[in-house]
Amino acid sequence: MQNTINDKTWEIGGKTLSSRLLIGSALYPSPANMEDAIKQSQAQIVTVALRRQSAGENAGGNFWNIIKDLNIHVLPNTAGCHSAKEAITTAHMAREVFDTNWIKLEVIGDQYNLQPDPFETLKAAEILIKEGFEVFPYTTDDLVVAKRLADVGCKIIMPWGSMIGSGKGLSNPDNLLAIRKQFPELQLIVDAGIGKPSHATQAMELGYDGILLNSAIALALDPVQMAEAFRYAIEAGRLGYEAGVMQERQFASPSTPTIGTPFWHQFD
C-alpha cells in the first residue's frame, strides 16, 4: 500500500513508523556518540549484532543500556554467520534476549566481498518463517533470489546497493528497480553500500521503502551531523518518488515554451 504525500507513516513487520531510516549500532567512536547519532537521525529501528556484542559482557553493559534507553525497535541480526544452522541458532538467541520475533537474516557466503549466500539464506529464511519470525533477509540485487525469498514467505526483502562497507552507492540501480516493480506489495529496504546522502535519495526515488545503513554515519568525521543529513536525504527521496520524479529524455526540451511573439516586441 502506497502512502500519500501528506501521510509520512508506513508499516513494516507489524509496526507503524514515521522514519524510513534503519540505523546500525557498530563502529562509532564511542557509545555516547552512537547514542547522539541515533537520536539525531530520528530512526525508529536500530540493528544490533548479537554475535559481535555479547549481552552478558560487563564491558558491553553501557552499550546495552543505551540501546534499551533509546526506546526504539531493535532489529537483531545474524552478522558473522556463514551457514543456515548458525543463523537459525543466533535468531533463537536473539528472540530470547530482545523479546522480539524480528530478525535481520545475514548469512555470508564470501569473506572477500561479504556477499550473502543465497542458498543458505533461503534455507534459513524458510525455517525461521515457519517458526514465527519476521525475517528481514539481506541479499544481493538478484531478482531471482528475491523471488525465491518471497516464495517462502518473506514480506520484507533487503537487497544491497553494493558491497557492505564499500560506500559505492547503487552499483545496479536497474536491478533494484526491477525488484521494486516485480514486488510492489513487499517492503523493500536497501541494505549495504550506501556511502553518502545522495545515494540514499537515489534509492528512495526508485520507490524503496527505507534504507538500512551504518558505516556511512558511524565512520563520518561528524556522525551526528551525518545522521541528520541522511535523515533529510531519505525524506527528500521518498517525497520525490511520491510526487513523481521527472523522467529522463533523450533530447533537450525548453523549460520556457516559445509560443507566439516575445512580449517585448509589443513595445517596438
Short mmCIF file of C-alpha atoms in Angstrom, two decimals:
data_model
loop_
_atom_site.label_atom_id
_atom_site.label_comp_id
_atom_site.label_asym_id
_atom_site.label_seq_id
_atom_site.Cartn_x
_atom_site.Cartn_y
_atom_site.Cartn_z
CA MET A 1 0.00 0.00 0.00
CA GLN A 2 1.47 3.33 -1.05
CA ASN A 3 1.29 6.30 1.31
CA THR A 4 0.05 9.70 0.23
CA ILE A 5 2.44 12.63 0.28
CA ASN A 6 0.78 14.02 3.41
CA ASP A 7 0.97 10.69 5.26
CA LYS A 8 4.54 10.02 6.35
CA THR A 9 3.75 6.87 8.30
CA TRP A 10 4.38 3.41 6.93
CA GLU A 11 4.23 -0.15 8.18
CA ILE A 12 6.89 -2.82 8.42
CA GLY A 13 6.90 -6.02 10.40
CA GLY A 14 3.60 -5.15 12.05
CA LYS A 15 4.85 -1.76 13.32
CA THR A 16 3.76 1.70 12.21
CA LEU A 17 6.68 4.10 11.84
CA SER A 18 7.36 7.61 10.64
CA SER A 19 11.10 7.30 9.91
CA ARG A 20 12.32 5.28 6.93
CA LEU A 21 15.90 5.10 8.18
CA LEU A 22 17.08 1.89 9.84
CA ILE A 23 20.37 2.60 11.60
CA GLY A 24 23.22 0.38 12.72
CA SER A 25 24.92 0.46 16.13
CA ALA A 26 28.51 -0.56 15.27
CA LEU A 27 31.77 1.29 14.50
CA TYR A 28 31.01 4.55 16.33
CA PRO A 29 33.88 6.34 18.10
CA SER A 30 32.10 5.87 21.44
CA PRO A 31 28.76 4.65 22.87
CA ALA A 32 27.83 8.25 23.63
CA ASN A 33 28.49 9.24 20.04
CA MET A 34 26.36 6.33 18.85
CA GLU A 35 23.51 7.45 21.09
CA ASP A 36 23.66 11.05 19.85
CA ALA A 37 23.76 9.97 16.20
CA ILE A 38 20.80 7.63 16.55
CA LYS A 39 18.78 10.32 18.29
CA GLN A 40 19.68 12.91 15.64
CA SER A 41 18.72 10.52 12.85
CA GLN A 42 15.24 10.09 14.36
CA ALA A 43 15.44 6.43 13.28
CA GLN A 44 12.95 4.16 15.00
CA ILE A 45 14.76 0.90 14.25
CA VAL A 46 18.31 0.09 15.35
CA THR A 47 20.17 -3.05 14.28
CA VAL A 48 22.30 -5.00 16.76
CA ALA A 49 24.66 -7.90 16.02
CA LEU A 50 24.29 -10.43 18.81
CA ARG A 51 27.37 -12.46 17.84
CA ARG A 52 29.62 -9.41 17.85
CA GLN A 53 28.48 -7.96 21.15
CA SER A 54 27.53 -10.37 23.93
CA ALA A 55 24.76 -9.07 26.16
CA GLY A 56 26.41 -10.79 29.09
CA GLU A 57 29.75 -9.00 28.89
CA ASN A 58 30.31 -6.39 31.59
CA ALA A 59 32.31 -4.31 29.12
CA GLY A 60 29.25 -4.04 26.93
CA GLY A 61 26.86 -3.12 29.72
CA ASN A 62 26.86 0.57 28.84
CA PHE A 63 26.14 -0.24 25.20
CA TRP A 64 23.11 -2.37 26.02
CA ASN A 65 21.76 0.18 28.49
CA ILE A 66 21.95 2.86 25.81
CA ILE A 67 20.14 0.67 23.28
CA LYS A 68 17.42 -0.06 25.83
CA ASP A 69 17.04 3.58 26.88
CA LEU A 70 16.65 4.74 23.27
CA ASN A 71 13.18 3.15 23.43
CA ILE A 72 13.11 2.26 19.73
CA HIS A 73 12.60 -1.04 17.94
CA VAL A 74 15.58 -3.39 17.99
CA LEU A 75 16.32 -5.44 14.89
CA PRO A 76 18.80 -8.16 15.92
CA ASN A 77 20.91 -9.52 13.10
CA THR A 78 22.83 -12.69 12.39
CA ALA A 79 26.02 -10.93 11.27
CA GLY A 80 29.02 -13.24 11.39
CA CYS A 81 27.06 -16.35 10.44
CA HIS A 82 28.17 -18.49 7.49
CA SER A 83 25.51 -21.19 7.45
CA ALA A 84 21.77 -21.53 7.87
CA LYS A 85 22.33 -23.55 11.04
CA GLU A 86 24.42 -20.77 12.63
CA ALA A 87 21.89 -18.11 11.63
CA ILE A 88 18.92 -20.06 12.99
CA THR A 89 20.68 -20.63 16.33
CA THR A 90 21.57 -16.94 16.57
CA ALA A 91 17.98 -15.95 15.73
CA HIS A 92 16.67 -18.12 18.58
CA MET A 93 19.11 -16.48 20.99
CA ALA A 94 18.12 -13.02 19.78
CA ARG A 95 14.42 -13.74 20.26
CA GLU A 96 15.07 -14.64 23.89
CA VAL A 97 17.41 -11.74 24.60
CA PHE A 98 15.38 -8.99 22.91
CA ASP A 99 11.89 -10.45 23.19
CA THR A 100 11.18 -9.85 19.50
CA ASN A 101 10.35 -12.05 16.54
CA TRP A 102 12.21 -9.66 14.21
CA ILE A 103 15.49 -10.90 12.77
CA LYS A 104 17.78 -9.47 10.13
CA LEU A 105 18.95 -12.60 8.35
CA GLU A 106 22.55 -12.30 7.19
CA VAL A 107 24.41 -15.42 6.02
CA ILE A 108 27.74 -14.55 4.41
CA GLY A 109 28.97 -16.78 1.59
CA ASP A 110 32.14 -14.99 0.57
CA GLN A 111 34.55 -13.37 3.00
CA TYR A 112 36.17 -11.16 0.36
CA ASN A 113 33.16 -9.11 -0.68
CA LEU A 114 30.82 -10.23 2.13
CA GLN A 115 28.26 -11.34 -0.43
CA PRO A 116 25.36 -13.22 1.15
CA ASP A 117 24.99 -16.93 0.42
CA PRO A 118 21.65 -17.19 -1.44
CA PHE A 119 21.23 -20.92 -0.77
CA GLU A 120 21.86 -20.80 2.98
CA THR A 121 19.88 -17.56 3.30
CA LEU A 122 16.87 -19.11 1.58
CA LYS A 123 17.11 -22.25 3.71
CA ALA A 124 17.28 -20.26 6.95
CA ALA A 125 14.50 -17.88 5.90
CA GLU A 126 12.08 -20.72 5.17
CA ILE A 127 12.70 -22.37 8.56
CA LEU A 128 12.59 -19.14 10.57
CA ILE A 129 9.33 -18.01 8.97
CA LYS A 130 7.75 -21.34 9.88
CA GLU A 131 8.95 -20.76 13.44
CA GLY A 132 7.15 -17.42 13.65
CA PHE A 133 9.96 -14.99 12.88
CA GLU A 134 9.52 -11.80 10.86
CA VAL A 135 12.55 -12.21 8.62
CA PHE A 136 14.43 -9.24 7.16
CA PRO A 137 16.73 -11.07 4.69
CA TYR A 138 19.88 -9.38 3.44
CA THR A 139 20.54 -10.36 -0.17
CA THR A 140 22.11 -9.13 -3.38
CA ASP A 141 20.18 -7.26 -6.08
CA ASP A 142 19.35 -10.57 -7.82
CA LEU A 143 15.72 -10.68 -8.94
CA VAL A 144 15.54 -14.49 -8.88
CA VAL A 145 16.83 -14.68 -5.32
CA ALA A 146 14.30 -12.04 -4.29
CA LYS A 147 11.55 -14.11 -5.91
CA ARG A 148 12.62 -17.25 -4.06
CA LEU A 149 12.63 -15.38 -0.75
CA ALA A 150 9.14 -14.07 -1.47
CA ASP A 151 8.01 -17.57 -2.37
CA VAL A 152 8.97 -18.93 1.07
CA GLY A 153 7.03 -16.15 2.78
CA CYS A 154 9.34 -13.17 3.22
CA LYS A 155 7.28 -9.98 3.37
CA ILE A 156 10.41 -7.86 3.60
CA ILE A 157 13.48 -8.10 1.36
CA MET A 158 16.70 -6.12 1.76
CA PRO A 159 18.87 -6.14 -1.39
CA TRP A 160 22.26 -4.47 -1.25
CA GLY A 161 23.11 -1.28 -3.07
CA SER A 162 26.69 -2.54 -3.33
CA MET A 163 29.16 -4.44 -1.14
CA ILE A 164 28.93 -3.97 2.63
CA GLY A 165 31.02 -1.02 3.80
CA SER A 166 32.09 -0.08 0.26
CA GLY A 167 30.28 3.26 0.13
CA LYS A 168 29.90 2.82 -3.63
CA GLY A 169 26.18 3.57 -3.66
CA LEU A 170 23.87 1.80 -6.10
CA SER A 171 26.02 -0.38 -8.38
CA ASN A 172 23.00 -1.67 -10.33
CA PRO A 173 20.04 0.70 -10.00
CA ASP A 174 18.27 -1.07 -12.88
CA ASN A 175 18.35 -4.33 -10.89
CA LEU A 176 16.93 -2.61 -7.84
CA LEU A 177 14.19 -1.01 -9.94
CA ALA A 178 13.31 -4.40 -11.43
CA ILE A 179 12.87 -5.85 -7.93
CA ARG A 180 10.70 -2.91 -6.94
CA LYS A 181 8.46 -3.33 -9.98
CA GLN A 182 8.24 -7.10 -9.56
CA PHE A 183 7.19 -6.93 -5.90
CA PRO A 184 5.01 -3.84 -5.36
CA GLU A 185 3.36 -5.47 -2.33
CA LEU A 186 6.59 -6.18 -0.41
CA GLN A 187 8.53 -3.86 1.88
CA LEU A 188 11.92 -3.30 0.24
CA ILE A 189 14.90 -1.88 2.12
CA VAL A 190 18.25 -1.07 0.53
CA ASP A 191 20.87 -2.54 2.85
CA ALA A 192 24.64 -2.06 2.42
CA GLY A 193 26.82 0.05 0.15
CA ILE A 194 25.21 3.44 0.83
CA GLY A 195 28.07 5.90 1.27
CA LYS A 196 26.56 9.37 1.14
CA PRO A 197 23.16 11.03 1.46
CA SER A 198 22.68 11.34 -2.30
CA HIS A 199 22.92 7.54 -2.61
CA ALA A 200 20.06 7.18 -0.14
CA THR A 201 17.99 9.74 -2.02
CA GLN A 202 18.54 7.85 -5.28
CA ALA A 203 17.37 4.58 -3.72
CA MET A 204 14.27 6.18 -2.26
CA GLU A 205 13.43 7.78 -5.62
CA LEU A 206 13.29 4.26 -7.06
CA GLY A 207 10.38 3.56 -4.74
CA TYR A 208 12.19 1.72 -1.96
CA ASP A 209 10.55 1.82 1.43
CA GLY A 210 13.62 2.52 3.53
CA ILE A 211 17.39 2.47 3.91
CA LEU A 212 19.47 0.47 6.37
CA LEU A 213 22.94 1.86 6.90
CA ASN A 214 25.73 2.01 9.46
CA SER A 215 29.25 2.75 8.19
CA ALA A 216 28.34 5.93 6.31
CA ILE A 217 27.17 7.51 9.55
CA ALA A 218 29.46 5.86 12.12
CA LEU A 219 32.68 6.50 10.17
CA ALA A 220 31.90 10.10 9.20
CA LEU A 221 34.02 12.90 10.64
CA ASP A 222 30.87 14.02 12.45
CA PRO A 223 28.50 11.04 12.83
CA VAL A 224 25.80 13.14 14.47
CA GLN A 225 25.68 15.66 11.66
CA MET A 226 25.83 12.89 9.06
CA ALA A 227 22.90 11.15 10.73
CA GLU A 228 20.89 14.32 10.28
CA ALA A 229 21.96 14.58 6.64
CA PHE A 230 20.76 11.05 5.91
CA ARG A 231 17.51 11.70 7.69
CA TYR A 232 16.67 14.58 5.35
CA ALA A 233 18.05 12.80 2.27
CA ILE A 234 15.75 9.83 2.83
CA GLU A 235 12.76 12.09 3.41
CA ALA A 236 13.55 14.04 0.22
CA GLY A 237 13.91 10.89 -1.84
CA ARG A 238 10.62 9.48 -0.64
CA LEU A 239 8.78 12.75 -1.28
CA GLY A 240 10.30 12.90 -4.76
CA TYR A 241 9.11 9.37 -5.51
CA GLU A 242 5.60 10.07 -4.28
CA ALA A 243 5.41 13.38 -6.15
CA GLY A 244 6.51 11.70 -9.38
CA VAL A 245 10.15 12.12 -10.41
CA MET A 246 10.63 13.63 -13.87
CA GLN A 247 11.51 11.01 -16.46
CA GLU A 248 14.78 11.31 -18.39
CA ARG A 249 14.60 12.45 -22.02
CA GLN A 250 16.82 11.73 -24.99
CA PHE A 251 16.72 15.32 -26.28
CA ALA A 252 16.63 18.83 -24.91
CA SER A 253 13.27 20.37 -24.09
CA PRO A 254 12.92 24.09 -23.31
CA SER A 255 11.56 24.89 -19.88
CA THR A 256 10.01 28.09 -21.31
CA PRO A 257 7.67 27.46 -24.29
CA THR A 258 8.31 29.63 -27.34
CA ILE A 259 4.75 30.41 -28.35
CA GLY A 260 3.89 33.48 -30.42
CA THR A 261 5.86 36.73 -30.38
CA PRO A 262 8.05 37.77 -27.44
CA PHE A 263 6.09 40.20 -25.30
CA TRP A 264 8.72 42.94 -25.59
CA HIS A 265 8.06 43.20 -29.36
CA GLN A 266 4.73 44.73 -28.46
CA PHE A 267 6.56 47.85 -27.33
CA ASP A 268 8.66 48.37 -30.53
#
